[in-house]
Every structure is written in C-alpha cells, then in structure tokens.
Short mmCIF file of N, CA and C in Angstrom, two decimals:
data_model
loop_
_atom_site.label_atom_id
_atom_site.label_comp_id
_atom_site.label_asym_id
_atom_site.label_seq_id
_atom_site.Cartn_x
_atom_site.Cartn_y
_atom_site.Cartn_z
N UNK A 1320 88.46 93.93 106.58
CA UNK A 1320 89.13 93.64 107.84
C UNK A 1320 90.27 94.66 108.00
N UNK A 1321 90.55 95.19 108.81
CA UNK A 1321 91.17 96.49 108.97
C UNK A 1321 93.26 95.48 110.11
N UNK A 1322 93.76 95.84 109.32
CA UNK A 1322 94.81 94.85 109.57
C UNK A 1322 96.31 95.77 110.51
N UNK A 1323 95.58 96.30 110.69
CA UNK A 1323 96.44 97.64 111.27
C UNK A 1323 97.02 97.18 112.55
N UNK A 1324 96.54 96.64 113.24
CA UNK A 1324 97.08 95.88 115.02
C UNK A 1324 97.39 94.67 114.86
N UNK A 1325 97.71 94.08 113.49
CA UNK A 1325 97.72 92.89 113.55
C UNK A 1325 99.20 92.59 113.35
N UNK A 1326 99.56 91.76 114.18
CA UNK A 1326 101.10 91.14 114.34
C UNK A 1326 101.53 90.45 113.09
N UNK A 1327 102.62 91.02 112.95
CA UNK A 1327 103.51 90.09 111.91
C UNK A 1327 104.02 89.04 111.93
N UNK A 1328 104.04 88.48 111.37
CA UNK A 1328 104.96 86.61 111.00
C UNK A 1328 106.59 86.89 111.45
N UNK A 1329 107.33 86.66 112.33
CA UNK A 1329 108.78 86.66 111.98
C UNK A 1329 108.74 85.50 111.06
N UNK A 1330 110.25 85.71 110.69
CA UNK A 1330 111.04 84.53 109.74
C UNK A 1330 111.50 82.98 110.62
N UNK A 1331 110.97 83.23 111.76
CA UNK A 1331 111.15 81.97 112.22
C UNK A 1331 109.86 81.56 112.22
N UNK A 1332 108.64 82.38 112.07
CA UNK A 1332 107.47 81.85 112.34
C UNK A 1332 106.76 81.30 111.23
N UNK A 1333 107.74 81.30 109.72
CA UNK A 1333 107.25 80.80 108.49
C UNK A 1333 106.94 79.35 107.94
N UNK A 1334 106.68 78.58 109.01
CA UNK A 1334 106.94 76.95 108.83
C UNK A 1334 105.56 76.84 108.32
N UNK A 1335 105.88 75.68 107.72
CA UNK A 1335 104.19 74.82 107.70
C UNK A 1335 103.72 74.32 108.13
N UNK A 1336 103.67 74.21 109.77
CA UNK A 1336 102.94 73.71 110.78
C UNK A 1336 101.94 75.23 111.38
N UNK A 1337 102.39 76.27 110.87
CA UNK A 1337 102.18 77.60 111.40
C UNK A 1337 101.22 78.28 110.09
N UNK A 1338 101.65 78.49 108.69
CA UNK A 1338 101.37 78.28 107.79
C UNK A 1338 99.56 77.79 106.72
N UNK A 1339 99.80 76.79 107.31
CA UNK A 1339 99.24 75.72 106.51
C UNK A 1339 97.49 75.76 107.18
N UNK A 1340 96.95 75.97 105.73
CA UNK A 1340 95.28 76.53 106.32
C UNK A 1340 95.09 77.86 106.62
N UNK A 1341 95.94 79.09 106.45
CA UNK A 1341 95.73 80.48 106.70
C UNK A 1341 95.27 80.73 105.79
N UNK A 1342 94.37 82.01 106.13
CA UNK A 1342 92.91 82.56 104.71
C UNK A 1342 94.02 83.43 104.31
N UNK A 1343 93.74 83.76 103.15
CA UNK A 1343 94.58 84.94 102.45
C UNK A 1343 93.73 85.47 101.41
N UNK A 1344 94.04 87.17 102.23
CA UNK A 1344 93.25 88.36 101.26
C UNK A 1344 93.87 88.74 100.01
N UNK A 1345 93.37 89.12 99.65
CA UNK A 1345 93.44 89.90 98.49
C UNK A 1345 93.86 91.23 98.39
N UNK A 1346 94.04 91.85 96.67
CA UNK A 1346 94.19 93.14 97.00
C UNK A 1346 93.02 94.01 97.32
N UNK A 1347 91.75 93.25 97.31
CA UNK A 1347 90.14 94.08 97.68
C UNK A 1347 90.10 94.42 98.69
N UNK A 1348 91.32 93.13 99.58
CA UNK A 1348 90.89 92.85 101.11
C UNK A 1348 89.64 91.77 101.11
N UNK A 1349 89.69 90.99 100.04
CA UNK A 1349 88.33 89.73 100.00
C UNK A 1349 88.98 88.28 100.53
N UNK A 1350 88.53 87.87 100.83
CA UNK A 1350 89.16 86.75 101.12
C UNK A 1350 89.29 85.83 99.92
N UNK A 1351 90.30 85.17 99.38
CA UNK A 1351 90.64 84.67 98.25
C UNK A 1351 91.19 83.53 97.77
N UNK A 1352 91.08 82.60 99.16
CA UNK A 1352 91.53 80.83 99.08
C UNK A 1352 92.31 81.09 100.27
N UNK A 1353 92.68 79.63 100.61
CA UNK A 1353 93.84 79.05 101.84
C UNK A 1353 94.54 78.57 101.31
N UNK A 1354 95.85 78.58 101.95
CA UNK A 1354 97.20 77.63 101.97
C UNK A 1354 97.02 76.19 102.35
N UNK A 1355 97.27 75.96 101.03
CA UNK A 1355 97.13 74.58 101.75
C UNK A 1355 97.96 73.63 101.70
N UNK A 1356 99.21 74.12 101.27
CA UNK A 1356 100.47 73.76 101.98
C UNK A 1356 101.96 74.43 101.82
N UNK A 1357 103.17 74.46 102.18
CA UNK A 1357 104.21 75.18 101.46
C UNK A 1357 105.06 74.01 100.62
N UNK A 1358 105.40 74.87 99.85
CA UNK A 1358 106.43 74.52 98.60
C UNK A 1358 107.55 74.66 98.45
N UNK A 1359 108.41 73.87 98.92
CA UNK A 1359 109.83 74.43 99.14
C UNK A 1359 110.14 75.34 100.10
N UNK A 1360 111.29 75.48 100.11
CA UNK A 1360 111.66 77.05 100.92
C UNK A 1360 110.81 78.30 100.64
N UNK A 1361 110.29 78.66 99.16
CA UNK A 1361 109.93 80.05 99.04
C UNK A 1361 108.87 80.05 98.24
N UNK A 1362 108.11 79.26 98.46
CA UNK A 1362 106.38 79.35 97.94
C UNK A 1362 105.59 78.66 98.82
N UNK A 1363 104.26 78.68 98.25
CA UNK A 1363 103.16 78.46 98.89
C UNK A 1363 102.23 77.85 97.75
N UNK A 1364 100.99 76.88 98.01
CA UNK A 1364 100.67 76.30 97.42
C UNK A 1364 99.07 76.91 97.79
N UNK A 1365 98.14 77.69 97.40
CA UNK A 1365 96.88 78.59 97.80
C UNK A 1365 95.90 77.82 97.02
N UNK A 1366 94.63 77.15 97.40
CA UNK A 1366 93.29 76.63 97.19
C UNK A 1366 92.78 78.45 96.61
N UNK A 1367 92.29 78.33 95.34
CA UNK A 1367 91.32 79.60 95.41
C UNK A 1367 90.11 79.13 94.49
N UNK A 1368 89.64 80.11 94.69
CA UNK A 1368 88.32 79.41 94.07
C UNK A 1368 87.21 78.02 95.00
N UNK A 1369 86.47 77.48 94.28
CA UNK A 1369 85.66 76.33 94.39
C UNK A 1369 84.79 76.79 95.96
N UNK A 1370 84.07 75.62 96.19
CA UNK A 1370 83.12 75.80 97.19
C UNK A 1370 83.00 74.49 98.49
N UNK A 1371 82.97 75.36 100.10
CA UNK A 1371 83.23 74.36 100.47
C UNK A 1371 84.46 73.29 100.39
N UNK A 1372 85.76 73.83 99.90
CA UNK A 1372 87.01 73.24 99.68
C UNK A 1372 86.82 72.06 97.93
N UNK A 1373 85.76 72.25 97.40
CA UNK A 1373 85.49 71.09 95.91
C UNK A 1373 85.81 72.37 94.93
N UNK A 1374 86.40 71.92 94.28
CA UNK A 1374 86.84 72.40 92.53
C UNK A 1374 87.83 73.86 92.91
N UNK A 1375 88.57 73.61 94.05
CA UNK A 1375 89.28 74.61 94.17
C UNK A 1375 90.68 74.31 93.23
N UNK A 1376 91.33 75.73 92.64
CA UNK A 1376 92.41 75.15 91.46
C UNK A 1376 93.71 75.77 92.68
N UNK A 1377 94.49 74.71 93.16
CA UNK A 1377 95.93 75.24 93.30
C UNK A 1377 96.90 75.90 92.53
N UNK A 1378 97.39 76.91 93.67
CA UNK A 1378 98.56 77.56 92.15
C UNK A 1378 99.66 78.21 93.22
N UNK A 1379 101.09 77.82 92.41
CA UNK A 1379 101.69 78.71 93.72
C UNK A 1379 102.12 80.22 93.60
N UNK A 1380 102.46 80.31 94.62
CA UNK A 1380 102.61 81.61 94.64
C UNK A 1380 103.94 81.86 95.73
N UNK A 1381 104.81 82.37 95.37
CA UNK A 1381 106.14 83.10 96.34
C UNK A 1381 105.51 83.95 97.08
N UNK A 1382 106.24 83.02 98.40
CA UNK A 1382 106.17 83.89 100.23
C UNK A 1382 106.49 85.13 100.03
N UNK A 1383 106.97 85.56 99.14
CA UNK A 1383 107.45 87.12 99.35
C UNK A 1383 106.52 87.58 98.63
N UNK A 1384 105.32 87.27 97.93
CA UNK A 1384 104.31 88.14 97.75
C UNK A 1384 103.56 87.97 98.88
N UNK A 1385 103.40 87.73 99.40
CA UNK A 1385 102.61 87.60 100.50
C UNK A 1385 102.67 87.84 102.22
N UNK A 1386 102.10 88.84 103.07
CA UNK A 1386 102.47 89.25 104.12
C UNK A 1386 101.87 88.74 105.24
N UNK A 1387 102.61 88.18 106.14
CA UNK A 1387 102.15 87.04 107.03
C UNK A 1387 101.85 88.04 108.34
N UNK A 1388 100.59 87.48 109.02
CA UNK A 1388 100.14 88.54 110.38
C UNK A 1388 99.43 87.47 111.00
N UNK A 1389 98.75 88.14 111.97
CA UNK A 1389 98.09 86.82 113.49
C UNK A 1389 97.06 88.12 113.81
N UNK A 1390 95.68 87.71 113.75
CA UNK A 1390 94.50 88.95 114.37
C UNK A 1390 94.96 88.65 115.97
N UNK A 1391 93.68 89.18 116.72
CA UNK A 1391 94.22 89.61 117.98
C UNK A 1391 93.50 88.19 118.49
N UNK A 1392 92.98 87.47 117.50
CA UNK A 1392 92.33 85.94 118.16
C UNK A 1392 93.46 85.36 118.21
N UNK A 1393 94.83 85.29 117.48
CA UNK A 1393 96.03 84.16 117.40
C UNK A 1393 96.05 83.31 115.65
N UNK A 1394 94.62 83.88 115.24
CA UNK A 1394 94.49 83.20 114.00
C UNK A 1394 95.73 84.27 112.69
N UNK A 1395 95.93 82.92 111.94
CA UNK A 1395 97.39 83.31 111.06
C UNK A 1395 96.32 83.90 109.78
N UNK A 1396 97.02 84.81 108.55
CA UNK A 1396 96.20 84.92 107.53
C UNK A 1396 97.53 85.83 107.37
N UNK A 1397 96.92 85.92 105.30
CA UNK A 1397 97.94 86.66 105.05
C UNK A 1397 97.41 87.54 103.80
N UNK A 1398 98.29 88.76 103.55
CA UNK A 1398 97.63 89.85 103.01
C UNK A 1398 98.38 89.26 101.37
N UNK A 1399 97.87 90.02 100.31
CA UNK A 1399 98.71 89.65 98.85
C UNK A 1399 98.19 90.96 97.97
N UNK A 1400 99.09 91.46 97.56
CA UNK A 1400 98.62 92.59 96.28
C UNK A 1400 97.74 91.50 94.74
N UNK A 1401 97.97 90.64 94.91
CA UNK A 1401 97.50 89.43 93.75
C UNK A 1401 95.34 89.29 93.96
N UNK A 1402 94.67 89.69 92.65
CA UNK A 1402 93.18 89.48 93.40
C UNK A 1402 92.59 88.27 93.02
N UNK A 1403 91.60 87.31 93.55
CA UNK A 1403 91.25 86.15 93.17
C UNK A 1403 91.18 85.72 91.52
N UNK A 1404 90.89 86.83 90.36
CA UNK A 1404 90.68 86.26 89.56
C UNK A 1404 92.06 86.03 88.75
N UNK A 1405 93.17 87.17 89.33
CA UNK A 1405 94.88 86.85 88.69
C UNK A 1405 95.08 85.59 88.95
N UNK A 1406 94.75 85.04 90.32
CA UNK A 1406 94.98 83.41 90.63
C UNK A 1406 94.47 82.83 90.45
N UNK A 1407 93.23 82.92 89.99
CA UNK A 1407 92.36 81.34 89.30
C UNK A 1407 93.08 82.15 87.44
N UNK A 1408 93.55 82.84 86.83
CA UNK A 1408 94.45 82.58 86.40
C UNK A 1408 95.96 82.68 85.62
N UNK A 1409 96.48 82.05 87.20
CA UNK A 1409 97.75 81.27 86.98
C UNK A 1409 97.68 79.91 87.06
N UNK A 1410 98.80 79.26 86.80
CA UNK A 1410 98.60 77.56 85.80
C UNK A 1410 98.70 77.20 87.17
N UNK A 1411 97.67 76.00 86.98
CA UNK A 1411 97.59 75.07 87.95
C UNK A 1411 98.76 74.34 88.23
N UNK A 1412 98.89 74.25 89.89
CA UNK A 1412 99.96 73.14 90.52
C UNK A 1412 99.65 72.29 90.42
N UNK A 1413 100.37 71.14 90.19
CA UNK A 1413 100.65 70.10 90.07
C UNK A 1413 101.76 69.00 91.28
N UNK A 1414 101.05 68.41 91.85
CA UNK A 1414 102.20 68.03 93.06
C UNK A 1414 103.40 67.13 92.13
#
C-alpha cells in the first residue's frame, strides 16, 4: 500500500473512539493485527496474529512507535517499524 497521500493523525485525533480497530502495517508494509484498544495515555493494545479475530495474542505497544494516517477512503491505519513476528514475540497483555 503506497502511503504517500495519506493524511496524518493530529494529536487531537489520537482518542479511542478514532483509534480503536485500525489495521496496522508493518515494517514489510504487511498487514500485522488491529488495535483493539488504547492503554493509557501512551500505548496501544494490537491483536496480532490468530484467524478471523480467534487465538490472536495482545501485546502493547507505545503510540510513538507507531504512525497514525487516514487513506483517501477516511479509513484510520497505522504504519510501525516493528514486523509481525517481533510482536507475536513480545509478552502478552494482560488486562
């Protein structure tokens, strides 16, 4: 996906109503789990792995690795130097 026209997140636009359910790439550019919710002020809580949303392992990860944009549909997603298999593993979240 070529991310070049794609609008950035301001810092007001970082909520978790805005947030929450955005795909997030990788450093391949693969798609590599969703948010599936935020964590405090300065993380994020990312589904990666599993199928169909089953046996996916949460893990968080700090908003500041991660670069927030909107394609030209309005849909949110976000870019990460981190690739699916660094995050399936880091230690599982725990709510």
């Amino acid at each position: 996906m070529d991310h070049a026209n794609h609008m950035r997140l301001t810092q007001a636009e970082l909520t978790p109503s805005i947030l929450e359910g955005a795909t997030i790439y990788g450093a391949d550019d693969h798609k590599i789990g969703k948010i599936d919710h935020v964590h405090g002020l300065d993380s994020v809580i990312i589904d990666v792995g599993g199928f169909l949303g089953l046996g996916a392992k949460p893990v968080a990860v700090p908003l500041s690795d991660l670069q927030f944009m909107r394609d030209e549909h309005g849909s949110v997603h976000a870019l990460t130097g981190w690739t699916k298999d660094q995050l399936k593993e880091m230690p599982e979240h725990h709510h």
